[in-house]
Coordinates of C-alpha atoms and ligand atoms in Angstrom, one line a residue:
M1 CA 1.1 21.7 10.4
H2 CA -1.3 19.5 8.3
T3 CA 0.5 18.5 5.1
E4 CA -1.9 17.4 2.5
I5 CA -1.3 13.7 1.2
L6 CA -0.9 13.4 -2.6
Q7 CA -4.0 11.8 -4.0
I8 CA -2.4 9.5 -7.3
K9 CA -5.3 9.7 -9.6
N10 CA -5.9 7.9 -13.2
F11 CA -5.2 9.5 -16.5
I12 CA -7.6 9.0 -19.0
D13 CA -8.1 11.3 -22.3
G14 CA -5.1 13.5 -21.2
R15 CA -6.5 14.3 -17.7
F16 CA -5.8 13.5 -14.3
V17 CA -9.2 12.1 -13.0
E18 CA -10.6 10.9 -9.8
P19 CA -11.8 7.2 -9.8
I20 CA -15.4 6.5 -10.2
T21 CA -15.7 5.5 -7.0
G22 CA -14.3 8.5 -5.4
R23 CA -12.2 6.4 -3.1
Y24 CA -8.2 5.8 -2.7
L25 CA -6.3 3.4 -1.1
D26 CA -3.1 4.4 1.1
N27 CA 0.4 3.9 -0.5
I28 CA 3.0 2.9 1.9
E29 CA 6.4 3.4 1.6
P30 CA 8.1 0.9 2.2
A31 CA 11.2 2.0 4.5
T32 CA 9.1 3.7 6.9
G33 CA 5.9 1.6 6.8
K34 CA 3.9 4.5 6.5
P35 CA 1.6 5.8 3.7
Y36 CA 2.7 8.6 2.1
S37 CA 0.2 9.5 -0.7
Q38 CA -3.1 7.5 -1.9
V39 CA -3.6 6.0 -5.2
A40 CA -7.0 5.7 -7.3
D41 CA -8.9 2.7 -6.0
S42 CA -10.5 2.3 -9.6
D43 CA -12.6 -0.6 -11.0
A44 CA -14.0 -2.0 -14.4
H45 CA -15.6 1.3 -14.9
D46 CA -12.4 3.4 -15.2
V47 CA -11.3 1.1 -17.6
D48 CA -14.2 1.6 -19.7
L49 CA -13.3 5.0 -19.8
A50 CA -9.7 4.7 -20.7
V51 CA -11.1 2.2 -23.7
A52 CA -13.3 4.8 -25.2
A53 CA -10.3 7.5 -24.8
A54 CA -7.9 5.3 -26.1
E55 CA -10.2 3.8 -29.0
R56 CA -11.2 7.8 -30.1
A57 CA -7.1 8.4 -30.2
F58 CA -6.5 5.7 -32.2
R59 CA -7.9 6.5 -35.6
D60 CA -5.3 9.8 -35.2
W61 CA -2.5 8.3 -33.9
S62 CA -2.6 5.2 -36.0
K63 CA -2.4 7.6 -39.2
K64 CA 0.5 9.8 -38.0
T65 CA 3.6 9.5 -39.6
A66 CA 6.9 7.3 -38.0
A67 CA 8.7 10.8 -37.4
E68 CA 5.9 12.4 -35.6
R69 CA 5.3 9.5 -33.2
S70 CA 9.0 9.1 -32.7
N71 CA 9.3 12.8 -31.9
F72 CA 6.6 13.0 -29.3
L73 CA 8.6 9.6 -27.5
L74 CA 11.7 11.7 -28.0
R75 CA 10.2 14.7 -26.3
I76 CA 9.1 12.8 -23.4
A77 CA 12.3 10.7 -22.7
E78 CA 14.0 14.4 -22.8
L79 CA 11.4 15.7 -19.8
I80 CA 12.4 12.4 -17.7
E81 CA 15.6 13.1 -18.1
R82 CA 15.6 16.8 -17.0
D83 CA 13.6 15.9 -13.7
L84 CA 15.8 12.8 -13.5
E85 CA 16.1 13.5 -10.0
K86 CA 12.5 14.0 -8.8
F87 CA 12.2 10.3 -10.8
A88 CA 14.6 8.7 -8.8
R89 CA 13.5 10.1 -5.7
A90 CA 9.8 9.1 -5.8
E91 CA 11.2 5.8 -7.5
S92 CA 13.1 5.0 -4.1
I93 CA 10.3 6.3 -1.8
D94 CA 7.9 4.2 -3.7
T95 CA 9.9 0.6 -3.7
G96 CA 12.3 1.0 -1.4
K97 CA 15.5 0.8 -3.1
P98 CA 18.7 2.7 -2.8
I99 CA 18.0 6.3 -4.3
S100 CA 21.8 5.0 -5.9
L101 CA 20.3 2.3 -8.2
A102 CA 17.2 4.6 -9.2
R103 CA 19.6 7.1 -10.3
S104 CA 21.8 5.2 -11.9
L105 CA 19.8 2.0 -13.5
D106 CA 16.0 2.1 -13.1
I107 CA 15.4 6.0 -14.5
P108 CA 18.2 5.6 -16.7
R109 CA 17.0 3.1 -18.5
S110 CA 13.3 4.2 -18.6
I111 CA 14.7 7.3 -20.6
A112 CA 16.6 5.1 -23.0
N113 CA 13.2 2.9 -23.7
F114 CA 11.5 5.6 -25.0
R115 CA 15.1 6.7 -27.2
F116 CA 15.0 3.2 -28.8
F117 CA 11.6 2.8 -29.6
A118 CA 11.2 6.6 -30.8
T119 CA 14.2 5.7 -33.2
A120 CA 13.7 2.2 -33.8
I121 CA 10.6 2.8 -35.7
L122 CA 12.6 5.3 -38.7
H123 CA 14.7 2.1 -39.2
T124 CA 12.6 -0.7 -39.9
E125 CA 12.4 -2.5 -42.9
S126 CA 9.4 -4.3 -45.1
E127 CA 9.6 -7.5 -46.2
A128 CA 8.7 -8.4 -49.7
H129 CA 8.4 -11.9 -51.5
I130 CA 8.6 -12.5 -55.0
T131 CA 6.7 -15.9 -56.2
D132 CA 7.9 -17.0 -59.2
N133 CA 6.4 -15.4 -62.0
V134 CA 2.9 -15.6 -60.3
A135 CA 2.7 -12.8 -58.0
F136 CA 4.4 -10.4 -56.0
N137 CA 3.7 -10.2 -51.9
Y138 CA 4.4 -7.6 -49.5
T139 CA 3.8 -7.6 -45.6
L140 CA 2.1 -4.5 -44.0
R141 CA 3.0 -4.0 -40.0
Q142 CA -0.3 -1.9 -39.1
P143 CA -0.9 -1.3 -35.3
R144 CA -3.6 -3.8 -33.7
G145 CA -5.9 -0.9 -31.7
I146 CA -5.6 -0.6 -27.7
A147 CA -3.1 -2.4 -25.9
G148 CA -3.0 -3.7 -22.0
L149 CA -0.3 -3.5 -20.2
I150 CA 0.7 -4.7 -16.8
S151 CA 3.7 -4.4 -14.6
P152 CA 5.2 -5.2 -10.9
W153 CA 6.3 -3.0 -8.3
N154 CA 10.2 -4.1 -8.7
L155 CA 11.2 -1.9 -11.7
P156 CA 7.8 0.2 -12.0
L157 CA 8.6 3.1 -14.6
Y158 CA 11.6 0.5 -16.2
L159 CA 9.1 -2.3 -16.7
L160 CA 6.3 0.1 -17.6
S161 CA 7.8 2.3 -20.2
W162 CA 9.5 -0.9 -21.4
K163 CA 5.8 -1.9 -23.3
I164 CA 4.5 2.0 -23.4
A165 CA 7.5 3.0 -25.8
P166 CA 6.8 0.3 -28.2
A167 CA 3.2 0.1 -28.1
I168 CA 2.9 3.3 -28.6
A169 CA 5.5 4.0 -31.1
V170 CA 4.1 1.7 -33.5
G171 CA 0.6 3.3 -33.4
N172 CA -1.4 1.8 -30.9
T173 CA -2.9 3.2 -28.3
A174 CA -2.2 2.1 -24.3
I175 CA -4.2 1.3 -21.1
A176 CA -1.4 0.3 -18.4
K177 CA -1.6 -0.6 -15.2
P178 CA 0.9 -0.3 -12.6
S179 CA 1.2 -2.2 -9.2
E180 CA -0.8 -0.3 -7.0
L181 CA 2.1 -0.6 -4.4
T182 CA 4.3 1.2 -6.7
P183 CA 2.1 4.0 -8.7
M184 CA 3.9 7.2 -8.5
T185 CA 6.5 7.0 -11.1
A186 CA 3.6 6.4 -13.7
Y187 CA 1.9 9.5 -12.4
M188 CA 4.8 11.5 -12.9
L189 CA 5.2 9.8 -16.4
C190 CA 1.8 11.0 -17.3
E191 CA 2.7 14.7 -16.2
M192 CA 5.6 14.0 -18.7
A193 CA 3.1 13.2 -21.0
R194 CA 0.8 16.0 -20.8
E195 CA 4.0 18.2 -20.9
A196 CA 4.8 16.6 -24.1
S197 CA 1.7 17.6 -25.7
L198 CA 1.1 13.7 -26.4
P199 CA -2.5 13.6 -28.1
N200 CA -5.2 12.7 -25.9
G201 CA -6.0 9.7 -25.3
V202 CA -3.0 7.5 -26.5
L203 CA -1.3 6.7 -23.3
N204 CA -3.8 5.8 -20.1
V205 CA -2.9 5.0 -17.3
V206 CA -5.9 3.7 -14.5
H207 CA -4.5 2.3 -11.1
C208 CA -5.6 0.0 -8.3
T209 CA -5.3 -3.6 -7.8
G210 CA -5.0 -6.5 -10.5
P211 CA -8.0 -8.3 -9.1
K212 CA -10.0 -5.1 -10.1
V213 CA -8.6 -3.0 -12.6
G214 CA -5.9 -6.0 -13.7
S215 CA -8.5 -8.0 -14.8
A216 CA -10.9 -6.0 -16.0
I217 CA -8.0 -5.1 -18.1
T218 CA -7.2 -8.7 -19.4
A219 CA -11.4 -9.0 -20.0
H220 CA -12.4 -6.1 -21.7
P221 CA -13.3 -7.1 -25.4
K222 CA -11.8 -4.1 -26.9
I223 CA -7.9 -4.0 -25.7
N224 CA -7.0 -7.0 -28.3
T225 CA -3.0 -7.1 -27.2
I226 CA -1.7 -7.7 -23.4
S227 CA 1.2 -7.7 -22.4
F228 CA 1.8 -8.8 -18.7
T229 CA 5.2 -8.7 -16.3
G230 CA 4.7 -10.3 -13.0
G231 CA 4.6 -13.4 -11.6
T232 CA 4.1 -16.6 -13.0
A233 CA 0.6 -17.8 -11.1
T234 CA -0.7 -14.0 -11.8
G235 CA 0.5 -15.1 -15.5
R236 CA -1.1 -18.0 -15.6
K237 CA -4.6 -16.1 -14.5
V238 CA -4.0 -13.3 -17.5
A239 CA -3.3 -16.0 -19.9
E240 CA -7.0 -17.8 -18.6
A241 CA -8.6 -14.7 -19.1
C242 CA -6.9 -13.9 -22.6
A243 CA -7.8 -17.1 -24.2
P244 CA -10.9 -17.6 -24.7
L245 CA -11.1 -13.9 -26.5
F246 CA -8.3 -14.8 -28.4
K247 CA -5.9 -11.9 -27.1
K248 CA -2.0 -11.6 -28.3
V249 CA -0.4 -12.3 -25.2
S250 CA 3.2 -11.7 -23.7
L251 CA 4.2 -13.2 -20.7
E252 CA 6.8 -12.1 -19.1
L253 CA 6.5 -14.1 -15.5
G254 CA 9.1 -15.2 -12.3
G255 CA 12.7 -16.5 -12.1
K256 CA 15.0 -19.0 -10.0
N257 CA 18.4 -18.0 -12.1
P258 CA 20.9 -20.3 -11.3
N259 CA 24.3 -18.7 -11.2
I260 CA 27.4 -20.8 -11.9
V261 CA 30.8 -20.4 -11.2
F262 CA 33.5 -22.6 -12.6
A263 CA 36.8 -22.9 -11.5
D264 CA 38.6 -21.7 -14.0
A265 CA 36.5 -18.5 -13.3
D266 CA 38.3 -15.0 -12.9
L267 CA 37.0 -15.2 -9.2
D268 CA 37.4 -11.4 -8.2
A269 CA 34.9 -10.6 -11.0
A270 CA 32.6 -13.5 -10.4
I271 CA 32.3 -12.6 -6.7
A272 CA 31.9 -8.8 -7.1
G273 CA 29.3 -9.7 -9.9
S274 CA 27.7 -13.0 -8.1
V275 CA 27.2 -10.5 -5.2
R276 CA 25.4 -8.0 -7.4
S277 CA 23.5 -10.2 -9.0
S278 CA 22.2 -12.0 -5.7
F279 CA 21.4 -8.7 -4.2
A280 CA 20.6 -5.6 -6.4
N281 CA 17.6 -4.3 -5.4
Q282 CA 17.2 -6.2 -2.3
G283 CA 17.0 -9.2 -4.5
Q284 CA 13.7 -8.1 -5.9
V285 CA 14.8 -8.1 -9.4
C286 CA 13.3 -11.3 -11.9
L287 CA 17.2 -11.8 -13.0
C288 CA 18.4 -12.1 -9.7
G289 CA 20.7 -15.3 -9.9
S290 CA 19.1 -17.1 -6.9
R291 CA 20.8 -20.5 -6.9
V292 CA 24.7 -20.2 -7.1
F293 CA 26.2 -23.3 -8.1
V294 CA 30.6 -23.4 -7.0
E295 CA 33.0 -25.8 -8.6
R296 CA 34.0 -27.9 -5.6
S297 CA 37.7 -26.9 -6.1
A298 CA 36.5 -23.1 -5.8
Y299 CA 33.8 -23.5 -3.2
K300 CA 35.5 -22.8 0.1
D301 CA 37.3 -19.9 -1.4
F302 CA 34.3 -18.6 -2.8
V303 CA 31.9 -18.9 -0.3
E304 CA 34.1 -17.3 2.4
R305 CA 34.8 -14.2 0.0
F306 CA 31.4 -13.9 -1.2
I307 CA 30.4 -13.7 2.7
E308 CA 32.7 -11.3 3.2
R309 CA 31.5 -9.5 0.6
T310 CA 28.3 -9.3 0.9
A311 CA 28.6 -8.4 5.1
Q312 CA 30.2 -5.3 3.7
L313 CA 26.6 -4.4 2.0
C314 CA 25.7 -0.9 3.7
L315 CA 21.8 -1.9 4.4
G316 CA 20.2 1.7 5.1
D317 CA 17.2 4.4 4.3
P318 CA 17.1 4.0 0.6
L319 CA 16.9 7.7 0.7
D320 CA 20.7 7.5 2.2
E321 CA 23.1 8.3 -0.8
N322 CA 25.5 4.9 0.8
T323 CA 23.1 3.0 1.2
E324 CA 23.5 -0.3 -1.1
Q325 CA 20.4 -2.3 0.3
G326 CA 17.2 -0.7 1.4
A327 CA 13.7 -1.9 2.2
I328 CA 11.6 -4.8 1.1
V329 CA 8.6 -3.4 -0.6
N330 CA 5.7 -4.4 2.0
R331 CA 5.1 -6.4 4.8
T332 CA 3.6 -9.1 2.6
Q333 CA 6.6 -9.8 0.5
L334 CA 8.8 -9.4 3.7
E335 CA 7.0 -12.1 5.6
K336 CA 7.4 -13.8 2.7
V337 CA 11.1 -14.1 2.6
K338 CA 11.1 -15.3 6.4
F339 CA 8.9 -18.0 5.5
Y340 CA 11.7 -19.3 3.4
V341 CA 14.3 -18.5 5.2
D342 CA 12.5 -20.4 8.3
L343 CA 12.0 -23.2 5.2
A344 CA 15.7 -23.2 4.3
Q345 CA 16.5 -24.3 7.9
K346 CA 13.5 -27.0 8.3
E347 CA 15.2 -28.3 4.8
G348 CA 18.6 -29.2 6.6
G349 CA 20.2 -25.2 5.1
K350 CA 22.8 -23.4 7.6
I351 CA 22.3 -19.5 7.4
A352 CA 25.8 -18.8 6.7
L353 CA 25.3 -14.5 6.6
G354 CA 22.1 -12.7 7.5
G355 CA 18.7 -14.7 8.0
S356 CA 16.5 -12.1 9.9
A357 CA 15.6 -8.8 10.4
P358 CA 18.0 -6.2 11.1
Q359 CA 17.9 -3.3 13.5
A360 CA 16.4 0.4 12.1
P361 CA 18.8 1.8 10.2
N362 CA 17.6 5.1 11.5
E363 CA 14.2 6.5 13.3
R364 CA 12.9 7.2 10.3
C365 CA 12.9 3.7 9.4
G366 CA 11.9 2.2 12.8
E367 CA 8.9 0.5 11.2
G368 CA 10.3 -0.2 7.7
Y369 CA 10.5 -3.7 6.2
F370 CA 13.8 -4.3 5.9
F371 CA 15.6 -7.6 5.8
Q372 CA 19.7 -8.7 5.7
P373 CA 21.5 -10.7 2.4
T374 CA 21.0 -13.6 3.7
V375 CA 23.2 -16.7 2.6
I376 CA 22.5 -20.2 2.8
T377 CA 24.7 -23.1 2.3
G378 CA 24.2 -27.2 2.8
L379 CA 20.9 -27.2 0.8
S380 CA 19.8 -30.1 -1.5
V381 CA 19.4 -28.8 -5.0
S382 CA 15.8 -30.3 -5.0
C383 CA 14.4 -28.7 -1.9
R384 CA 11.3 -26.1 -2.3
T385 CA 14.0 -23.4 -1.3
N386 CA 15.8 -24.2 -4.0
R387 CA 12.7 -24.3 -6.7
E388 CA 11.1 -21.8 -5.9
E389 CA 10.9 -17.9 -6.4
I390 CA 11.7 -15.9 -3.4
F391 CA 11.9 -12.8 -4.7
G392 CA 14.3 -11.1 -1.8
P393 CA 17.8 -10.6 -0.5
V394 CA 18.4 -14.5 0.1
V395 CA 20.5 -16.8 -2.4
T396 CA 22.1 -20.7 -2.0
I397 CA 25.3 -21.4 -2.8
T398 CA 26.0 -25.3 -4.0
P399 CA 29.1 -27.0 -5.0
F400 CA 29.2 -29.2 -7.7
D401 CA 31.7 -31.4 -9.5
S402 CA 31.0 -31.3 -13.3
E403 CA 29.7 -29.8 -16.3
E404 CA 27.2 -32.4 -16.9
E405 CA 26.2 -31.8 -12.9
V406 CA 25.4 -28.4 -12.7
I407 CA 23.9 -27.9 -16.3
N408 CA 21.3 -30.6 -14.5
Y409 CA 21.1 -28.3 -11.7
A410 CA 20.4 -25.3 -13.7
N411 CA 17.8 -26.7 -15.6
D412 CA 15.9 -28.9 -13.4
V413 CA 13.6 -26.3 -11.9
E414 CA 10.1 -24.9 -13.7
Y415 CA 11.4 -21.7 -14.9
G416 CA 13.4 -20.7 -17.7
L417 CA 14.6 -16.7 -17.2
S418 CA 17.6 -16.0 -17.3
S419 CA 21.4 -17.7 -16.1
T420 CA 24.7 -16.5 -15.6
V421 CA 27.8 -18.5 -16.4
W422 CA 31.6 -17.3 -14.6
T423 CA 34.6 -19.0 -16.6
Q424 CA 37.4 -18.4 -18.8
N425 CA 37.2 -21.1 -20.8
L426 CA 35.3 -19.9 -24.2
S427 CA 34.7 -23.5 -25.7
R428 CA 32.9 -24.2 -22.1
A429 CA 30.9 -21.0 -22.0
H430 CA 29.6 -21.7 -25.6
R431 CA 28.6 -25.2 -24.7
V432 CA 27.1 -24.5 -21.3
A433 CA 24.8 -21.4 -22.8
E434 CA 24.0 -23.5 -25.5
R435 CA 22.4 -26.1 -23.2
I436 CA 20.7 -24.0 -20.2
N437 CA 17.4 -23.3 -20.3
T438 CA 16.7 -20.0 -20.2
G439 CA 15.8 -16.7 -22.5
T440 CA 19.0 -15.1 -21.8
V441 CA 22.2 -16.5 -20.6
W442 CA 25.0 -13.9 -19.5
V443 CA 28.8 -14.8 -19.6
N444 CA 30.6 -13.1 -17.5
C445 CA 28.3 -10.3 -16.8
W446 CA 24.8 -9.9 -15.2
L447 CA 22.2 -7.3 -16.4
V448 CA 23.8 -6.1 -19.6
R449 CA 20.9 -5.3 -21.8
D450 CA 21.2 -4.7 -25.5
L451 CA 17.8 -3.3 -26.3
R452 CA 18.1 -4.9 -30.0
V453 CA 18.1 -8.3 -27.8
P454 CA 15.2 -10.7 -27.6
F455 CA 14.0 -10.6 -24.1
G456 CA 11.8 -13.0 -22.1
G457 CA 11.3 -16.6 -20.5
M458 CA 11.2 -20.5 -21.5
K459 CA 9.3 -22.9 -19.4
Q460 CA 7.3 -21.5 -16.7
S461 CA 9.1 -17.8 -17.1
G462 CA 6.7 -16.5 -19.7
V463 CA 5.8 -16.7 -23.5
G464 CA 6.3 -14.7 -26.2
R465 CA 9.6 -12.0 -26.2
E466 CA 9.7 -8.8 -25.5
G467 CA 12.6 -6.2 -27.2
G468 CA 13.8 -4.8 -30.3
E469 CA 12.3 -6.1 -33.1
E470 CA 10.1 -8.6 -31.4
A471 CA 8.2 -5.7 -29.6
L472 CA 7.7 -4.2 -33.2
R473 CA 6.3 -6.9 -34.3
F474 CA 4.4 -8.0 -31.0
F475 CA 2.5 -4.4 -31.2
T476 CA 1.7 -5.1 -34.9
E477 CA -0.5 -6.8 -36.7
P478 CA 1.3 -8.8 -40.1
K479 CA -0.9 -8.7 -43.1
N480 CA 0.1 -10.3 -46.5
V481 CA -0.5 -8.2 -50.0
C482 CA -0.3 -11.0 -52.8
I483 CA -0.4 -8.9 -56.3
A484 CA -0.7 -11.3 -59.4
K485 CA 1.7 -10.5 -61.9
Ligands
LIG501 P1 1.9 -10.2 -9.6 O1 1.7 -11.3 -10.5 O2 1.7 -9.9 -8.6 O3 1.9 -8.7 -10.2 C1 2.2 -7.8 -11.6 C2 1.4 -7.1 -12.0 O4 -0.3 -7.4 -12.1 C3 0.8 -6.1 -11.3 O5 0.4 -4.7 -11.6 C4 -0.4 -6.6 -10.2 O6 -1.2 -5.6 -10.0 C5 -1.2 -7.1 -11.4 N1 -2.0 -8.5 -11.4 C6 -2.5 -9.1 -10.3 N2 -3.5 -10.3 -10.4 C7 -3.8 -9.8 -11.8 C8 -4.8 -10.3 -12.2 N3 -6.1 -11.1 -11.8 N4 -5.0 -9.5 -13.8 C9 -4.7 -9.0 -14.2 N5 -3.5 -8.2 -13.5 C10 -3.1 -9.0 -12.0 O7 3.4 -9.6 -9.5 P2 4.2 -8.8 -8.0 O8 4.2 -7.3 -8.2 O9 4.6 -9.3 -7.2 O10 6.0 -8.7 -9.1 C11 6.6 -9.6 -9.4 C12 7.4 -10.8 -10.0 O11 7.3 -10.1 -11.2 C13 8.1 -12.0 -9.7 O12 7.3 -13.2 -9.7 C14 8.9 -11.5 -11.2 O13 9.9 -12.5 -10.7 C15 8.3 -11.1 -11.6 N6 9.3 -10.3 -12.5 C16 9.2 -10.7 -13.8 C17 10.1 -10.2 -14.8 C18 10.5 -10.4 -16.5 O14 10.8 -10.0 -17.5 N7 10.3 -11.7 -16.4 C19 10.8 -8.9 -14.4 C20 10.3 -8.4 -13.2 C21 9.1 -9.1 -12.2 P3 -1.1 -5.2 -8.1 O15 0.2 -6.0 -7.6 O16 -1.3 -3.9 -8.1 O17 -2.3 -6.0 -7.5

């Protein structure tokens, strides 16, 4: 029987529309290596259509009251929640991540993003300043216009909703571009937007590759705000495209995050937390702690138990409920992981666990992109494996002798996204947190998220902060009104 393959169309002006070229790209399921849908092969002309729709919509949308906009966002959250299971399945098929992870983390956090910004806009404060006896100033924060929102494949709905929700909550209209590797949940989100009767043109989604659609968005003169999440090399291109047009830009980029275990830590918690922060989503989370440092007196014990726990992770078909390790997103990423495992060995590293592709977990996954969780020891801190972002299920473990030494190790990379510290010594926790140059420092936990806190990276991990008040400010333009007394 011939089953028709789904064609993921663009969402422009409240309708699903064909790309102008009429062409589509195959969308491959990572677990099987086979196409399971097709995605619009759009270009700059489709972006033009989206800009026209977003520009028309802005006039009314920006005038709506906060309470009116809030209701639309809450409705979207409610609809995603209603279809949570469908979303989780789609996310798992699209990305190769275990369905249990999509169900417990990605989709609930996407719903939370809409709810958070829907309610945040109802509770903002305005600033006013009295200038001696001379004048009275107040600050108007107005929506900026059309926001271009570009996101990667690892947490597709979560990261896109993290941008869409604040952008439209404060009255902008949006043109979003998900990664062409993982377009499915963005497509489903558009269905929810339509069902929620979000006014046409407020949210537009244009699919295709970064060089075609992403660069058309960053280059478009009418899109004055760009929020980008992705790799550091791409972030540099985005910054270069935006600078001559003086766009307001937020860049959330790569990481090579240290995970530091002091000998005084609760070792059970540190091991469980470290296995999770090393291998969640097959290590394809920008916040994964891919460089593990353990104080020498606890090193041997930690390594043995960490390996034992990691070896128990259940690698399997992402759609299987028991699976804890799914597939790598595509062949290119899988090759990159293999390249770094080979490099680590050339650099003198010892593969303490994993290091190769496993047997396919079942017949369906025969051609899928799987790699074993891999632990490497014996590397120098300064080697390439310890400095470059791999973005896969590969961690290195290195011993250290002093607080000073490990702080230097932690900071001695070009990235500065996040770090984790395991210790029961409160003074040390504060001391180390203050000196590590990362946008987030987790102490005795990982991936705990409060949507009110500023989120972002230092150094080459990004520019600007998202989250809470920072996001509401990013997507608005402050205007000072000064009235003489
Ligand atoms: P990429 O940088 O390759 O892509 C990110 C997005 O940018 C994709 O939608 C991509 O499109 C698009 N893009 C590619 N080229 C351009 C261009 N010239 N102009 C505009 N847009 C473009 O990253 P990945 O998708 O490979 O994601 C992995 C990276 O993202 C890792 O480095 C990871 O650390 C980082 N990341 C950072 C996070 C953070 O919060 N700091 C969170 C999550 C991931 P397409 O893929 O369709 O070609």
